[in-house]
Amino acid sequence: MRNQTIQSGIYLIIDPSMEEEILLSKLNLIVKEKIAAIQVWDNFKEDQNIEELLLKIYEKASPNNIPIIINNRLELLKQIPLDGIHFDEIPENFNDIKKEINRDFIAGITCNNELSTIEYAKKNQFDYISFCSMFPSKTANSCELVDFETVQKAKSIFSGKIFLAGGIDLSNIENLSQLNHDGIAIVSGIMSAENPSENIKKYHQKIKK
């Protein structure tokens, strides 16, 4: 297993229900760029060979030491040598989960305006939290809009990485520059792009400003 840590920067979320050939061809380009992590969204098709697809994704990312994180599906973290798990909601008995997995793994959780979730992530030594949704978003339509003040408070509570997600694109990313954060989570801004590598470079340029 690799060193389970998550870096700052671009946290990519991919939709496994995409046409597999298109998904993997985009990943061939994406893994050559600087990516903090790739989360596989819990949106699998019926009768999809999930384990086979995850292993293909892992094999593409592994040589570039990009962590692969599964969304919610604890059983997949047990079955496959993935690097971590992202919870959309507070899990029950996280200490029991750690015992079940019995190896180091990255743990992250979605936060909104509830400080209690941030406190939970601190108490359980999560590696990162991800605020959703910063802006209105088609892919994050179940998330309430996050108050910027909540993000500012988070740094005084939580010492891990803080990512911002939901509706972020090249036209509004600079509105986040006032917030103390470690990176951004992107879905369609990269995966829907004809040339994902170019868009990753553009996001990096905006982040550095």
PDB file of C-alpha atoms in Angstrom:
ATOM      1  CA  MET A   1       0.000   0.000   0.000  1.00  0.00           C
ATOM      2  CA  ARG A   2       1.030   3.579  -0.624  1.00  0.00           C
ATOM      3  CA  ASN A   3       1.469   6.355   1.888  1.00  0.00           C
ATOM      4  CA  GLN A   4      -2.093   7.432   2.713  1.00  0.00           C
ATOM      5  CA  THR A   5      -1.973  11.219   2.729  1.00  0.00           C
ATOM      6  CA  ILE A   6      -3.901  13.827   0.803  1.00  0.00           C
ATOM      7  CA  GLN A   7      -2.222  16.886  -0.688  1.00  0.00           C
ATOM      8  CA  SER A   8      -3.595  20.368  -1.318  1.00  0.00           C
ATOM      9  CA  GLY A   9      -4.908  21.359  -4.732  1.00  0.00           C
ATOM     10  CA  ILE A  10      -7.499  19.878  -7.075  1.00  0.00           C
ATOM     11  CA  TYR A  11      -9.683  17.078  -5.728  1.00  0.00           C
ATOM     12  CA  LEU A  12     -11.372  15.422  -8.688  1.00  0.00           C
ATOM     13  CA  ILE A  13     -14.740  13.654  -8.410  1.00  0.00           C
ATOM     14  CA  ILE A  14     -15.541  11.204 -11.182  1.00  0.00           C
ATOM     15  CA  ASP A  15     -18.881   9.647 -12.132  1.00  0.00           C
ATOM     16  CA  PRO A  16     -18.502   5.874 -12.667  1.00  0.00           C
ATOM     17  CA  SER A  17     -21.740   5.766 -14.682  1.00  0.00           C
ATOM     18  CA  MET A  18     -19.960   7.560 -17.543  1.00  0.00           C
ATOM     19  CA  GLU A  19     -19.225   5.509 -20.622  1.00  0.00           C
ATOM     20  CA  GLU A  20     -16.240   3.481 -19.423  1.00  0.00           C
ATOM     21  CA  GLU A  21     -14.112   4.029 -22.514  1.00  0.00           C
ATOM     22  CA  ILE A  22     -14.563   7.817 -22.266  1.00  0.00           C
ATOM     23  CA  LEU A  23     -13.951   7.814 -18.514  1.00  0.00           C
ATOM     24  CA  LEU A  24     -10.702   5.855 -18.801  1.00  0.00           C
ATOM     25  CA  SER A  25      -9.432   7.850 -21.777  1.00  0.00           C
ATOM     26  CA  LYS A  26      -9.957  11.100 -19.830  1.00  0.00           C
ATOM     27  CA  LEU A  27      -8.206   9.571 -16.827  1.00  0.00           C
ATOM     28  CA  ASN A  28      -5.197   8.756 -19.019  1.00  0.00           C
ATOM     29  CA  LEU A  29      -4.746  12.522 -19.467  1.00  0.00           C
ATOM     30  CA  ILE A  30      -5.797  13.552 -15.965  1.00  0.00           C
ATOM     31  CA  VAL A  31      -3.347  11.343 -14.048  1.00  0.00           C
ATOM     32  CA  LYS A  32      -0.429  13.119 -15.755  1.00  0.00           C
ATOM     33  CA  GLU A  33      -1.471  16.361 -14.059  1.00  0.00           C
ATOM     34  CA  LYS A  34      -1.122  17.388 -10.431  1.00  0.00           C
ATOM     35  CA  ILE A  35      -4.199  16.019  -8.636  1.00  0.00           C
ATOM     36  CA  ALA A  36      -4.686  15.874  -4.839  1.00  0.00           C
ATOM     37  CA  ALA A  37      -7.035  12.872  -5.026  1.00  0.00           C
ATOM     38  CA  ILE A  38      -9.672  11.204  -7.175  1.00  0.00           C
ATOM     39  CA  GLN A  39     -12.989  10.360  -5.553  1.00  0.00           C
ATOM     40  CA  VAL A  40     -15.212   7.796  -7.246  1.00  0.00           C
ATOM     41  CA  TRP A  41     -18.777   9.010  -6.730  1.00  0.00           C
ATOM     42  CA  ASP A  42     -21.292   6.471  -5.455  1.00  0.00           C
ATOM     43  CA  ASN A  43     -23.280   6.484  -8.709  1.00  0.00           C
ATOM     44  CA  PHE A  44     -22.745   3.063 -10.248  1.00  0.00           C
ATOM     45  CA  LYS A  45     -24.912   1.593 -12.995  1.00  0.00           C
ATOM     46  CA  GLU A  46     -26.984  -1.514 -12.414  1.00  0.00           C
ATOM     47  CA  ASP A  47     -25.105  -4.710 -13.292  1.00  0.00           C
ATOM     48  CA  GLN A  48     -21.836  -2.739 -13.526  1.00  0.00           C
ATOM     49  CA  ASN A  49     -18.684  -4.677 -12.657  1.00  0.00           C
ATOM     50  CA  ILE A  50     -17.730  -2.196  -9.953  1.00  0.00           C
ATOM     51  CA  GLU A  51     -14.652  -4.003  -8.675  1.00  0.00           C
ATOM     52  CA  GLU A  52     -13.180  -4.341 -12.167  1.00  0.00           C
ATOM     53  CA  LEU A  53     -13.737  -0.645 -12.936  1.00  0.00           C
ATOM     54  CA  LEU A  54     -12.232   0.488  -9.611  1.00  0.00           C
ATOM     55  CA  LEU A  55      -9.146  -1.640 -10.200  1.00  0.00           C
ATOM     56  CA  LYS A  56      -8.717  -0.078 -13.671  1.00  0.00           C
ATOM     57  CA  ILE A  57      -8.991   3.418 -12.157  1.00  0.00           C
ATOM     58  CA  TYR A  58      -6.578   2.500  -9.372  1.00  0.00           C
ATOM     59  CA  GLU A  59      -4.038   1.092 -11.844  1.00  0.00           C
ATOM     60  CA  LYS A  60      -4.091   4.339 -13.844  1.00  0.00           C
ATOM     61  CA  ALA A  61      -3.665   6.592 -10.796  1.00  0.00           C
ATOM     62  CA  SER A  62      -1.262   4.443  -8.785  1.00  0.00           C
ATOM     63  CA  PRO A  63       1.967   5.115 -10.771  1.00  0.00           C
ATOM     64  CA  ASN A  64       1.407   8.845 -10.191  1.00  0.00           C
ATOM     65  CA  ASN A  65       0.675   8.331  -6.483  1.00  0.00           C
ATOM     66  CA  ILE A  66      -2.799   9.876  -6.755  1.00  0.00           C
ATOM     67  CA  PRO A  67      -5.030   8.548  -3.948  1.00  0.00           C
ATOM     68  CA  ILE A  68      -8.277   6.867  -5.029  1.00  0.00           C
ATOM     69  CA  ILE A  69     -11.126   7.484  -2.609  1.00  0.00           C
ATOM     70  CA  ILE A  70     -14.465   5.687  -2.682  1.00  0.00           C
ATOM     71  CA  ASN A  71     -17.660   7.587  -1.860  1.00  0.00           C
ATOM     72  CA  ASN A  72     -19.658   5.984   1.009  1.00  0.00           C
ATOM     73  CA  ARG A  73     -19.199   2.335  -0.028  1.00  0.00           C
ATOM     74  CA  LEU A  74     -17.342   0.900   2.927  1.00  0.00           C
ATOM     75  CA  GLU A  75     -17.547  -2.657   1.573  1.00  0.00           C
ATOM     76  CA  LEU A  76     -15.501  -1.594  -1.469  1.00  0.00           C
ATOM     77  CA  LEU A  77     -12.746  -0.172   0.733  1.00  0.00           C
ATOM     78  CA  LYS A  78     -12.602  -3.577   2.410  1.00  0.00           C
ATOM     79  CA  GLN A  79     -12.484  -5.545  -0.853  1.00  0.00           C
ATOM     80  CA  ILE A  80     -10.130  -3.435  -2.981  1.00  0.00           C
ATOM     81  CA  PRO A  81      -6.797  -1.749  -2.118  1.00  0.00           C
ATOM     82  CA  LEU A  82      -8.218   1.767  -2.437  1.00  0.00           C
ATOM     83  CA  ASP A  83      -6.662   4.637  -0.497  1.00  0.00           C
ATOM     84  CA  GLY A  84      -9.612   6.028   1.387  1.00  0.00           C
ATOM     85  CA  ILE A  85     -13.302   6.742   1.832  1.00  0.00           C
ATOM     86  CA  HIS A  86     -15.417   9.881   1.675  1.00  0.00           C
ATOM     87  CA  PHE A  87     -18.610   9.969   3.728  1.00  0.00           C
ATOM     88  CA  ASP A  88     -21.543  12.173   2.726  1.00  0.00           C
ATOM     89  CA  GLU A  89     -22.906  11.881   6.268  1.00  0.00           C
ATOM     90  CA  ILE A  90     -21.467  11.093   9.689  1.00  0.00           C
ATOM     91  CA  PRO A  91     -20.893   7.319   9.840  1.00  0.00           C
ATOM     92  CA  GLU A  92     -21.932   5.215  12.788  1.00  0.00           C
ATOM     93  CA  ASN A  93     -19.163   3.709  14.918  1.00  0.00           C
ATOM     94  CA  PHE A  94     -16.141   5.066  13.094  1.00  0.00           C
ATOM     95  CA  ASN A  95     -13.816   3.303  15.536  1.00  0.00           C
ATOM     96  CA  ASP A  96     -15.375  -0.014  14.529  1.00  0.00           C
ATOM     97  CA  ILE A  97     -14.872   0.889  10.859  1.00  0.00           C
ATOM     98  CA  LYS A  98     -11.155   1.494  11.486  1.00  0.00           C
ATOM     99  CA  LYS A  99     -10.859  -1.894  13.169  1.00  0.00           C
ATOM    100  CA  GLU A 100     -12.668  -3.596  10.269  1.00  0.00           C
ATOM    101  CA  ILE A 101     -10.409  -2.022   7.631  1.00  0.00           C
ATOM    102  CA  ASN A 102      -7.322  -2.750   9.739  1.00  0.00           C
ATOM    103  CA  ARG A 103      -4.946  -0.603   7.676  1.00  0.00           C
ATOM    104  CA  ASP A 104      -4.231   3.084   7.186  1.00  0.00           C
ATOM    105  CA  PHE A 105      -6.702   4.893   4.943  1.00  0.00           C
ATOM    106  CA  ILE A 106      -7.683   8.465   4.106  1.00  0.00           C
ATOM    107  CA  ALA A 107     -10.992   9.572   5.650  1.00  0.00           C
ATOM    108  CA  GLY A 108     -13.007  12.586   4.561  1.00  0.00           C
ATOM    109  CA  ILE A 109     -16.518  13.909   5.076  1.00  0.00           C
ATOM    110  CA  THR A 110     -18.884  16.423   3.497  1.00  0.00           C
ATOM    111  CA  CYS A 111     -19.668  19.454   5.657  1.00  0.00           C
ATOM    112  CA  ASN A 112     -22.290  22.144   5.252  1.00  0.00           C
ATOM    113  CA  ASN A 113     -23.182  24.790   7.831  1.00  0.00           C
ATOM    114  CA  GLU A 114     -23.280  22.419  10.806  1.00  0.00           C
ATOM    115  CA  LEU A 115     -20.221  22.954  13.001  1.00  0.00           C
ATOM    116  CA  SER A 116     -20.962  19.609  14.669  1.00  0.00           C
ATOM    117  CA  THR A 117     -19.736  17.752  11.542  1.00  0.00           C
ATOM    118  CA  ILE A 118     -16.450  19.663  11.671  1.00  0.00           C
ATOM    119  CA  GLU A 119     -16.148  18.831  15.375  1.00  0.00           C
ATOM    120  CA  TYR A 120     -16.799  15.170  14.545  1.00  0.00           C
ATOM    121  CA  ALA A 121     -14.060  15.187  11.896  1.00  0.00           C
ATOM    122  CA  LYS A 122     -11.656  16.713  14.414  1.00  0.00           C
ATOM    123  CA  LYS A 123     -12.528  14.230  17.162  1.00  0.00           C
ATOM    124  CA  ASN A 124     -12.112  11.236  14.837  1.00  0.00           C
ATOM    125  CA  GLN A 125      -8.932  12.575  13.214  1.00  0.00           C
ATOM    126  CA  PHE A 126     -10.283  12.720   9.681  1.00  0.00           C
ATOM    127  CA  ASP A 127      -7.750  13.732   7.039  1.00  0.00           C
ATOM    128  CA  TYR A 128      -9.954  16.285   5.314  1.00  0.00           C
ATOM    129  CA  ILE A 129     -13.385  17.866   5.140  1.00  0.00           C
ATOM    130  CA  SER A 130     -15.152  19.102   2.010  1.00  0.00           C
ATOM    131  CA  PHE A 131     -17.654  21.957   2.122  1.00  0.00           C
ATOM    132  CA  CYS A 132     -20.629  21.577  -0.223  1.00  0.00           C
ATOM    133  CA  SER A 133     -22.102  23.491  -1.913  1.00  0.00           C
ATOM    134  CA  MET A 134     -20.228  26.754  -2.331  1.00  0.00           C
ATOM    135  CA  PHE A 135     -22.349  27.778  -5.338  1.00  0.00           C
ATOM    136  CA  PRO A 136     -25.514  26.385  -6.962  1.00  0.00           C
ATOM    137  CA  SER A 137     -24.609  23.169  -8.781  1.00  0.00           C
ATOM    138  CA  LYS A 138     -26.252  20.501 -10.936  1.00  0.00           C
ATOM    139  CA  THR A 139     -24.050  17.752  -9.498  1.00  0.00           C
ATOM    140  CA  ALA A 140     -24.387  18.893  -5.881  1.00  0.00           C
ATOM    141  CA  ASN A 141     -28.118  19.579  -5.857  1.00  0.00           C
ATOM    142  CA  SER A 142     -28.599  17.809  -2.525  1.00  0.00           C
ATOM    143  CA  CYS A 143     -26.249  20.218  -0.743  1.00  0.00           C
ATOM    144  CA  GLU A 144     -27.334  23.466   0.888  1.00  0.00           C
ATOM    145  CA  LEU A 145     -25.294  26.557   0.090  1.00  0.00           C
ATOM    146  CA  VAL A 146     -22.433  27.010   2.542  1.00  0.00           C
ATOM    147  CA  ASP A 147     -22.022  30.267   4.414  1.00  0.00           C
ATOM    148  CA  PHE A 148     -18.500  31.591   3.846  1.00  0.00           C
ATOM    149  CA  GLU A 149     -18.339  32.372   7.571  1.00  0.00           C
ATOM    150  CA  THR A 150     -18.657  28.644   8.350  1.00  0.00           C
ATOM    151  CA  VAL A 151     -15.572  27.910   6.232  1.00  0.00           C
ATOM    152  CA  GLN A 152     -13.634  30.618   8.078  1.00  0.00           C
ATOM    153  CA  LYS A 153     -14.585  29.098  11.440  1.00  0.00           C
ATOM    154  CA  ALA A 154     -13.518  25.623  10.294  1.00  0.00           C
ATOM    155  CA  LYS A 155      -9.785  26.424  10.298  1.00  0.00           C
ATOM    156  CA  SER A 156      -9.909  27.252  13.998  1.00  0.00           C
ATOM    157  CA  ILE A 157     -11.554  23.874  14.736  1.00  0.00           C
ATOM    158  CA  PHE A 158     -10.092  21.406  12.236  1.00  0.00           C
ATOM    159  CA  SER A 159      -6.373  20.955  11.524  1.00  0.00           C
ATOM    160  CA  GLY A 160      -6.720  18.668   8.462  1.00  0.00           C
ATOM    161  CA  LYS A 161      -7.184  19.705   4.848  1.00  0.00           C
ATOM    162  CA  ILE A 162     -10.217  21.802   3.898  1.00  0.00           C
ATOM    163  CA  PHE A 163     -11.651  21.487   0.392  1.00  0.00           C
ATOM    164  CA  LEU A 164     -14.438  23.530  -1.172  1.00  0.00           C
ATOM    165  CA  ALA A 165     -16.949  21.877  -3.519  1.00  0.00           C
ATOM    166  CA  GLY A 166     -20.139  22.468  -5.443  1.00  0.00           C
ATOM    167  CA  GLY A 167     -20.704  24.700  -8.443  1.00  0.00           C
ATOM    168  CA  ILE A 168     -17.078  25.857  -8.647  1.00  0.00           C
ATOM    169  CA  ASP A 169     -15.923  26.750 -12.146  1.00  0.00           C
ATOM    170  CA  LEU A 170     -13.329  28.953 -13.818  1.00  0.00           C
ATOM    171  CA  SER A 171     -15.679  31.942 -13.759  1.00  0.00           C
ATOM    172  CA  ASN A 172     -16.347  31.979 -10.008  1.00  0.00           C
ATOM    173  CA  ILE A 173     -13.332  30.323  -8.383  1.00  0.00           C
ATOM    174  CA  GLU A 174     -11.700  33.681  -7.625  1.00  0.00           C
ATOM    175  CA  ASN A 175     -14.637  34.484  -5.315  1.00  0.00           C
ATOM    176  CA  LEU A 176     -13.195  31.835  -2.961  1.00  0.00           C
ATOM    177  CA  SER A 177      -9.790  33.501  -2.633  1.00  0.00           C
ATOM    178  CA  GLN A 178     -10.841  35.224   0.616  1.00  0.00           C
ATOM    179  CA  LEU A 179     -11.417  31.829   2.268  1.00  0.00           C
ATOM    180  CA  ASN A 180      -8.724  29.864   4.080  1.00  0.00           C
ATOM    181  CA  HIS A 181      -8.794  26.504   2.288  1.00  0.00           C
ATOM    182  CA  ASP A 182      -6.462  23.863   0.869  1.00  0.00           C
ATOM    183  CA  GLY A 183      -8.111  23.003  -2.412  1.00  0.00           C
ATOM    184  CA  ILE A 184     -11.201  22.682  -4.549  1.00  0.00           C
ATOM    185  CA  ALA A 185     -13.310  19.692  -5.554  1.00  0.00           C
ATOM    186  CA  ILE A 186     -14.308  19.636  -9.216  1.00  0.00           C
ATOM    187  CA  VAL A 187     -16.626  17.341 -11.182  1.00  0.00           C
ATOM    188  CA  SER A 188     -17.975  18.590 -14.507  1.00  0.00           C
ATOM    189  CA  GLY A 189     -15.444  21.432 -14.834  1.00  0.00           C
ATOM    190  CA  ILE A 190     -12.851  18.776 -15.658  1.00  0.00           C
ATOM    191  CA  MET A 191     -14.735  15.636 -16.673  1.00  0.00           C
ATOM    192  CA  SER A 192     -17.023  17.444 -19.135  1.00  0.00           C
ATOM    193  CA  ALA A 193     -14.120  19.287 -20.739  1.00  0.00           C
ATOM    194  CA  GLU A 194     -12.976  18.206 -24.181  1.00  0.00           C
ATOM    195  CA  ASN A 195      -9.412  18.583 -22.946  1.00  0.00           C
ATOM    196  CA  PRO A 196      -9.372  17.882 -19.167  1.00  0.00           C
ATOM    197  CA  SER A 197      -5.603  18.465 -18.918  1.00  0.00           C
ATOM    198  CA  GLU A 198      -5.972  22.035 -20.162  1.00  0.00           C
ATOM    199  CA  ASN A 199      -8.760  22.742 -17.693  1.00  0.00           C
ATOM    200  CA  ILE A 200      -6.719  21.320 -14.803  1.00  0.00           C
ATOM    201  CA  LYS A 201      -3.896  23.707 -15.746  1.00  0.00           C
ATOM    202  CA  LYS A 202      -6.358  26.610 -15.856  1.00  0.00           C
ATOM    203  CA  TYR A 203      -7.704  25.748 -12.397  1.00  0.00           C
ATOM    204  CA  HIS A 204      -4.172  25.567 -11.012  1.00  0.00           C
ATOM    205  CA  GLN A 205      -3.428  29.021 -12.426  1.00  0.00           C
ATOM    206  CA  LYS A 206      -6.547  30.420 -10.735  1.00  0.00           C
ATOM    207  CA  ILE A 207      -5.722  28.730  -7.418  1.00  0.00           C
ATOM    208  CA  LYS A 208      -2.238  30.276  -7.382  1.00  0.00           C
ATOM    209  CA  LYS A 209      -3.515  33.822  -7.870  1.00  0.00           C
TER     210      LYS A 209
END
